[in-house]
Structures are given as structure tokens and as C-alpha cells.
Amino acid sequence: TLVKTLEQNGIGRPSTYAPTLSTIQQRDYVVKETGRFKPTKLGIIVTDLLREHFPNIVDVGFTAQMEKELDDVAQGDRNWVSVVSDFYGPFARKLEGAEQRIERVDTSEPTAETCPNCGKPMVIKTGRFGKFLACTGYPECKTTKKYVKSTGTKCPECGADVIEKVTKKRKIFYGCSRYPECTFATSRRPLPTPCPKCGKMMVQYGKGSAKCIACGAIVKGEKSEANQ
Ligand SMILES: [Zn+2]
Ligand SMILES: [Zn+2]
Ligand SMILES: [Zn+2]
């Protein structure tokens, strides 16, 4: 797990694990999907930029060394002024250089949707309040739409599309697009193939298996069409 990796590399302290995990989720760098963290496109771009412009700071060894020095300061073995100034001088110079070199990064993702007002393609953008669809004709056309990620499956209760949603705690789940009229929801990814026994919806069940939400039948070798 991520926390184990942090522990093994001496990064962070028990008091910083939880804030670290919630920060990377809040900033949309990762999403939690069936209990695992997955990097987002934004997360990958930010990591690449940091690697390129601050190679020693994103370096695992650097962070571990820094934390050890801070521990020394906490125990009174080292003077914090010298630790911080050793770090800060070179860092400030780097930061200035990077500010000039890093241009605004385009994190938008293409979609099949077209703008209802001007017909240009729409892209997924990430804003302060999460993802949304925006017209590529911007700034002339300022059309935006709610971002909806279809799962390609139909609600077993009403037949509407089932879409990917995110809870307030940034966990992915799947629910009926007619919410709140229809409250169908499942935490496991719905699959396009219906149950061979009863014809109802099957959801992903562990790696490469599917489980029927109606009769409970488990089918092996059912591939999910995740993120295609
Ligand atoms: Zn438009
Ligand atoms: Zn429904
Ligand atoms: Zn079934």
C-alpha cells in the first residue's frame, strides 16, 4: 500500500500519512477505486513536472534525509536555522527558474461530445470543483456542461444510463443517471454483459470475475471494460 511504501522509504511520519492521503485526493491527483489509489491524468502531469523541474525534491532519498534532519532538530541535535537555510537557498533559486519555464499545462481530455451551441468538440477540464465539460471554442464560446462518465450499462431498475460518480470522500461508485428519481447505485463497476442465468446486471467481482446483482451467480473470465 501507499502508506507502507512511505514507511519503508522513511517518508513522512505517522502524523502526516492521513493528511498526505487526503491532500492528494482533494487535489485530484488520485482517485480511490475499489479500495486502491489510481493516479489521475492531472496527478501524472504534476508528478512529471516536479520530476523535471525539482528532481532532488521529489527524490525519495531527499525527502527521507530532510525528515531525518527535522527529527534531529526536534531532538535538539541540530539547529533548525541551519537545516532550513541549507534547504531553502537552493530551493528558492530553483523555484524562480521553474516559474519561468513551466507554462500553463493543458490537462484537458478529449471526449466524443460536441458543443450544443457551436458544434465544436468538448473536452473534460478539471476545475476547483472537480471535472466538467468545456467547449474547445473557448474563449469565444463559453459553453460548459456537467461531466458525466457513462459506464455503457443500463439501470436495472429504470433502464436509464448508469454513470460513474464520486462520493464526497472521492470514492468512485456507479449510479443511475436519473438520480434522485431513481436511487440505483453500486460500488462495483457494472459490466455490459448480462447474467447468463437470469439476464440481470452483473458487476465486477474481483479480478476477471463478475457477479450478478440479482441472483448472485459468479462468472469467471468476465472482462471489465474499464476506462476504454
Ligand atoms: Zn461551443
Ligand atoms: Zn434507474
Ligand atoms: Zn443472475
Short mmCIF file of C-alpha atoms and ligand atoms in Angstrom, two decimals:
data_model
loop_
_atom_site.label_atom_id
_atom_site.label_comp_id
_atom_site.label_asym_id
_atom_site.label_seq_id
_atom_site.Cartn_x
_atom_site.Cartn_y
_atom_site.Cartn_z
CA THR A 1 0.00 0.00 0.00
CA LEU A 2 0.94 3.65 -0.29
CA VAL A 3 1.38 4.06 3.45
CA LYS A 4 3.66 1.02 3.54
CA THR A 5 5.77 2.46 0.72
CA LEU A 6 6.02 5.77 2.58
CA GLU A 7 7.02 3.93 5.74
CA GLN A 8 9.62 1.77 4.02
CA ASN A 9 11.24 4.80 2.42
CA GLY A 10 11.21 6.84 5.60
CA ILE A 11 8.90 9.44 4.06
CA GLY A 12 6.53 11.21 6.38
CA ARG A 13 5.74 10.36 9.95
CA PRO A 14 2.61 8.64 11.31
CA SER A 15 1.13 12.10 11.90
CA THR A 16 1.47 13.05 8.22
CA TYR A 17 0.19 9.90 6.47
CA ALA A 18 -3.52 10.73 6.73
CA PRO A 19 -3.16 14.41 5.70
CA THR A 20 -0.95 13.33 2.76
CA LEU A 21 -3.55 10.85 1.53
CA SER A 22 -6.42 13.30 1.84
CA THR A 23 -4.45 16.09 0.15
CA ILE A 24 -3.61 14.06 -2.95
CA GLN A 25 -7.28 13.07 -3.21
CA GLN A 26 -8.57 16.60 -2.73
CA ARG A 27 -6.26 17.90 -5.42
CA ASP A 28 -7.48 15.27 -7.86
CA TYR A 29 -4.04 13.63 -8.13
CA VAL A 30 -5.51 10.23 -7.31
CA VAL A 31 -8.91 8.58 -7.09
CA LYS A 32 -9.84 5.64 -4.96
CA GLU A 33 -11.31 2.82 -6.98
CA THR A 34 -12.40 -0.39 -5.26
CA GLY A 35 -10.09 0.33 -2.35
CA ARG A 36 -7.00 1.19 -4.40
CA PHE A 37 -5.44 4.51 -5.33
CA LYS A 38 -5.21 5.25 -9.04
CA PRO A 39 -3.28 8.27 -10.35
CA THR A 40 -5.34 10.70 -12.44
CA LYS A 41 -4.07 12.36 -15.62
CA LEU A 42 -3.53 15.51 -13.56
CA GLY A 43 -1.57 13.53 -10.96
CA ILE A 44 0.70 12.09 -13.64
CA ILE A 45 1.29 15.51 -15.23
CA VAL A 46 2.11 17.13 -11.88
CA THR A 47 4.50 14.29 -10.99
CA ASP A 48 6.26 14.60 -14.36
CA LEU A 49 6.61 18.37 -13.96
CA LEU A 50 8.01 18.01 -10.45
CA ARG A 51 10.43 15.31 -11.61
CA GLU A 52 11.59 17.51 -14.44
CA HIS A 53 11.97 20.75 -12.51
CA PHE A 54 12.68 19.61 -8.95
CA PRO A 55 14.47 16.29 -9.37
CA ASN A 56 16.09 16.30 -5.93
CA ILE A 57 12.98 17.35 -4.08
CA VAL A 58 10.73 14.63 -5.47
CA ASP A 59 13.54 12.20 -4.88
CA VAL A 60 12.54 9.70 -2.20
CA GLY A 61 16.03 9.85 -0.68
CA PHE A 62 15.91 13.62 -0.35
CA THR A 63 12.60 13.60 1.48
CA ALA A 64 13.79 10.86 3.84
CA GLN A 65 17.04 12.77 4.53
CA MET A 66 15.12 16.00 5.15
CA GLU A 67 12.80 14.29 7.58
CA LYS A 68 15.72 12.77 9.43
CA GLU A 69 17.28 16.21 9.79
CA LEU A 70 13.97 17.57 11.05
CA ASP A 71 13.84 14.73 13.57
CA ASP A 72 17.35 15.76 14.70
CA VAL A 73 16.10 19.31 15.13
CA ALA A 74 13.13 18.05 17.14
CA GLN A 75 15.52 16.17 19.42
CA GLY A 76 17.77 19.20 19.80
CA ASP A 77 20.73 17.64 17.93
CA ARG A 78 20.70 20.22 15.19
CA ASN A 79 19.94 23.87 14.82
CA TRP A 80 16.81 24.40 12.75
CA VAL A 81 18.10 27.60 11.18
CA SER A 82 20.98 25.78 9.52
CA VAL A 83 18.77 22.90 8.34
CA VAL A 84 16.17 25.21 6.84
CA SER A 85 18.65 27.59 5.22
CA ASP A 86 20.64 24.69 3.71
CA PHE A 87 17.42 23.64 2.08
CA TYR A 88 15.79 26.94 1.35
CA GLY A 89 18.54 28.79 -0.53
CA PRO A 90 18.88 26.34 -3.43
CA PHE A 91 15.12 25.67 -3.37
CA ALA A 92 14.19 29.33 -3.80
CA ARG A 93 16.52 29.65 -6.78
CA LYS A 94 15.02 26.54 -8.41
CA LEU A 95 11.50 27.75 -7.80
CA GLU A 96 12.22 31.00 -9.57
CA GLY A 97 13.68 29.19 -12.55
CA ALA A 98 10.76 26.79 -12.76
CA GLU A 99 8.19 29.54 -12.57
CA GLN A 100 9.63 30.98 -15.74
CA ARG A 101 9.89 27.66 -17.55
CA ILE A 102 6.64 25.90 -16.67
CA GLU A 103 3.86 27.08 -18.90
CA ARG A 104 0.22 26.62 -18.16
CA VAL A 105 -0.31 22.94 -18.60
CA ASP A 106 -3.25 21.72 -20.58
CA THR A 107 -4.82 18.92 -18.58
CA SER A 108 -7.95 18.61 -20.70
CA GLU A 109 -9.04 15.22 -22.00
CA PRO A 110 -10.87 14.75 -25.31
CA THR A 111 -14.45 13.45 -25.45
CA ALA A 112 -16.89 12.37 -28.16
CA GLU A 113 -19.27 15.18 -27.22
CA THR A 114 -19.82 18.28 -29.31
CA CYS A 115 -20.83 21.71 -28.07
CA PRO A 116 -24.63 22.22 -28.28
CA ASN A 117 -24.10 25.90 -29.12
CA CYS A 118 -21.30 25.97 -31.70
CA GLY A 119 -20.70 22.34 -32.66
CA LYS A 120 -17.02 22.27 -31.69
CA PRO A 121 -15.72 19.28 -29.71
CA MET A 122 -15.94 19.41 -25.94
CA VAL A 123 -13.14 18.42 -23.57
CA ILE A 124 -13.01 17.38 -19.93
CA LYS A 125 -11.40 20.01 -17.73
CA THR A 126 -10.51 19.89 -14.08
CA GLY A 127 -11.52 22.92 -12.05
CA ARG A 128 -11.62 23.76 -8.39
CA PHE A 129 -14.87 21.87 -8.01
CA GLY A 130 -13.90 18.78 -9.97
CA LYS A 131 -14.35 17.81 -13.59
CA PHE A 132 -16.58 19.49 -16.14
CA LEU A 133 -17.02 19.61 -19.91
CA ALA A 134 -15.91 22.73 -21.72
CA CYS A 135 -16.16 23.82 -25.35
CA THR A 136 -12.86 23.96 -27.26
CA GLY A 137 -14.17 27.17 -28.85
CA TYR A 138 -13.31 28.97 -25.61
CA PRO A 139 -12.92 31.95 -25.13
CA GLU A 140 -15.38 32.78 -27.98
CA CYS A 141 -17.79 30.08 -26.77
CA LYS A 142 -18.09 29.69 -23.03
CA THR A 143 -20.36 26.64 -23.00
CA THR A 144 -19.76 24.20 -20.15
CA LYS A 145 -21.64 21.08 -19.19
CA LYS A 146 -21.78 18.74 -16.26
CA TYR A 147 -19.22 15.98 -16.64
CA VAL A 148 -20.81 12.56 -16.94
CA LYS A 149 -18.84 9.38 -17.35
CA SER A 150 -21.04 6.70 -18.83
CA THR A 151 -20.44 3.07 -17.98
CA GLY A 152 -22.19 1.82 -21.12
CA THR A 153 -24.69 -0.07 -18.98
CA LYS A 154 -28.39 0.46 -18.25
CA CYS A 155 -30.00 0.83 -14.83
CA PRO A 156 -31.62 -2.47 -13.82
CA GLU A 157 -34.43 -0.56 -12.14
CA CYS A 158 -35.45 2.01 -14.74
CA GLY A 159 -33.35 1.41 -17.88
CA ALA A 160 -31.57 4.81 -17.86
CA ASP A 161 -27.76 5.08 -18.25
CA VAL A 162 -25.59 4.10 -15.32
CA ILE A 163 -22.84 6.67 -14.82
CA GLU A 164 -19.64 6.88 -12.82
CA LYS A 165 -19.95 9.09 -9.77
CA VAL A 166 -17.71 10.21 -6.94
CA THR A 167 -18.68 10.43 -3.29
CA LYS A 168 -17.82 13.45 -1.14
CA LYS A 169 -14.88 11.40 0.09
CA ARG A 170 -13.75 10.93 -3.53
CA LYS A 171 -14.59 7.26 -3.80
CA ILE A 172 -15.82 6.12 -7.17
CA PHE A 173 -19.23 4.46 -7.36
CA TYR A 174 -21.80 3.83 -10.07
CA GLY A 175 -25.35 5.09 -10.03
CA CYS A 176 -28.42 5.75 -12.14
CA SER A 177 -28.27 8.96 -14.20
CA ARG A 178 -31.89 9.68 -13.20
CA TYR A 179 -30.88 10.21 -9.58
CA PRO A 180 -32.63 11.45 -7.39
CA GLU A 181 -35.77 9.97 -9.07
CA CYS A 182 -34.02 6.59 -9.27
CA THR A 183 -31.61 5.69 -6.49
CA PHE A 184 -29.94 2.62 -8.01
CA ALA A 185 -26.24 2.59 -7.05
CA THR A 186 -23.43 0.07 -6.75
CA SER A 187 -19.86 0.36 -5.52
CA ARG A 188 -18.65 -2.25 -8.02
CA ARG A 189 -18.27 -1.44 -11.71
CA PRO A 190 -21.29 -2.56 -13.76
CA LEU A 191 -20.45 -4.79 -16.73
CA PRO A 192 -22.07 -4.72 -20.17
CA THR A 193 -22.66 -8.48 -20.30
CA PRO A 194 -25.91 -9.56 -18.60
CA CYS A 195 -26.10 -12.51 -16.23
CA PRO A 196 -26.21 -15.79 -18.20
CA LYS A 197 -28.61 -17.27 -15.64
CA CYS A 198 -31.21 -14.55 -15.13
CA GLY A 199 -30.32 -11.78 -17.61
CA LYS A 200 -29.90 -9.10 -14.93
CA MET A 201 -26.92 -6.79 -14.39
CA MET A 202 -23.52 -8.17 -13.45
CA VAL A 203 -20.84 -6.16 -11.66
CA GLN A 204 -17.09 -6.61 -11.46
CA TYR A 205 -16.21 -9.07 -8.74
CA GLY A 206 -12.52 -9.32 -8.04
CA LYS A 207 -10.08 -9.67 -10.90
CA GLY A 208 -11.65 -11.06 -14.07
CA SER A 209 -14.88 -12.24 -12.44
CA ALA A 210 -18.42 -10.94 -12.49
CA LYS A 211 -21.27 -11.27 -10.04
CA CYS A 212 -24.96 -10.94 -10.79
CA ILE A 213 -26.63 -8.34 -8.57
CA ALA A 214 -29.96 -10.17 -8.79
CA CYS A 215 -29.27 -13.90 -8.42
CA GLY A 216 -25.70 -13.79 -7.11
CA ALA A 217 -24.26 -16.00 -9.86
CA ILE A 218 -20.49 -15.63 -10.24
CA VAL A 219 -19.00 -15.81 -13.73
CA LYS A 220 -15.25 -16.24 -14.21
CA GLY A 221 -13.33 -14.62 -17.05
CA GLU A 222 -15.70 -11.68 -17.49
CA LYS A 223 -13.52 -8.75 -18.53
CA SER A 224 -14.45 -5.30 -17.35
CA GLU A 225 -14.43 -2.58 -19.95
CA ALA A 226 -12.94 -0.13 -17.52
CA ASN A 227 -11.65 3.17 -18.88
CA GLN A 228 -11.75 2.35 -22.53
ZN ZN B 1 -19.13 25.95 -28.16
ZN ZN B 2 -32.52 3.98 -12.66
ZN ZN B 3 -28.37 -13.51 -12.35
#
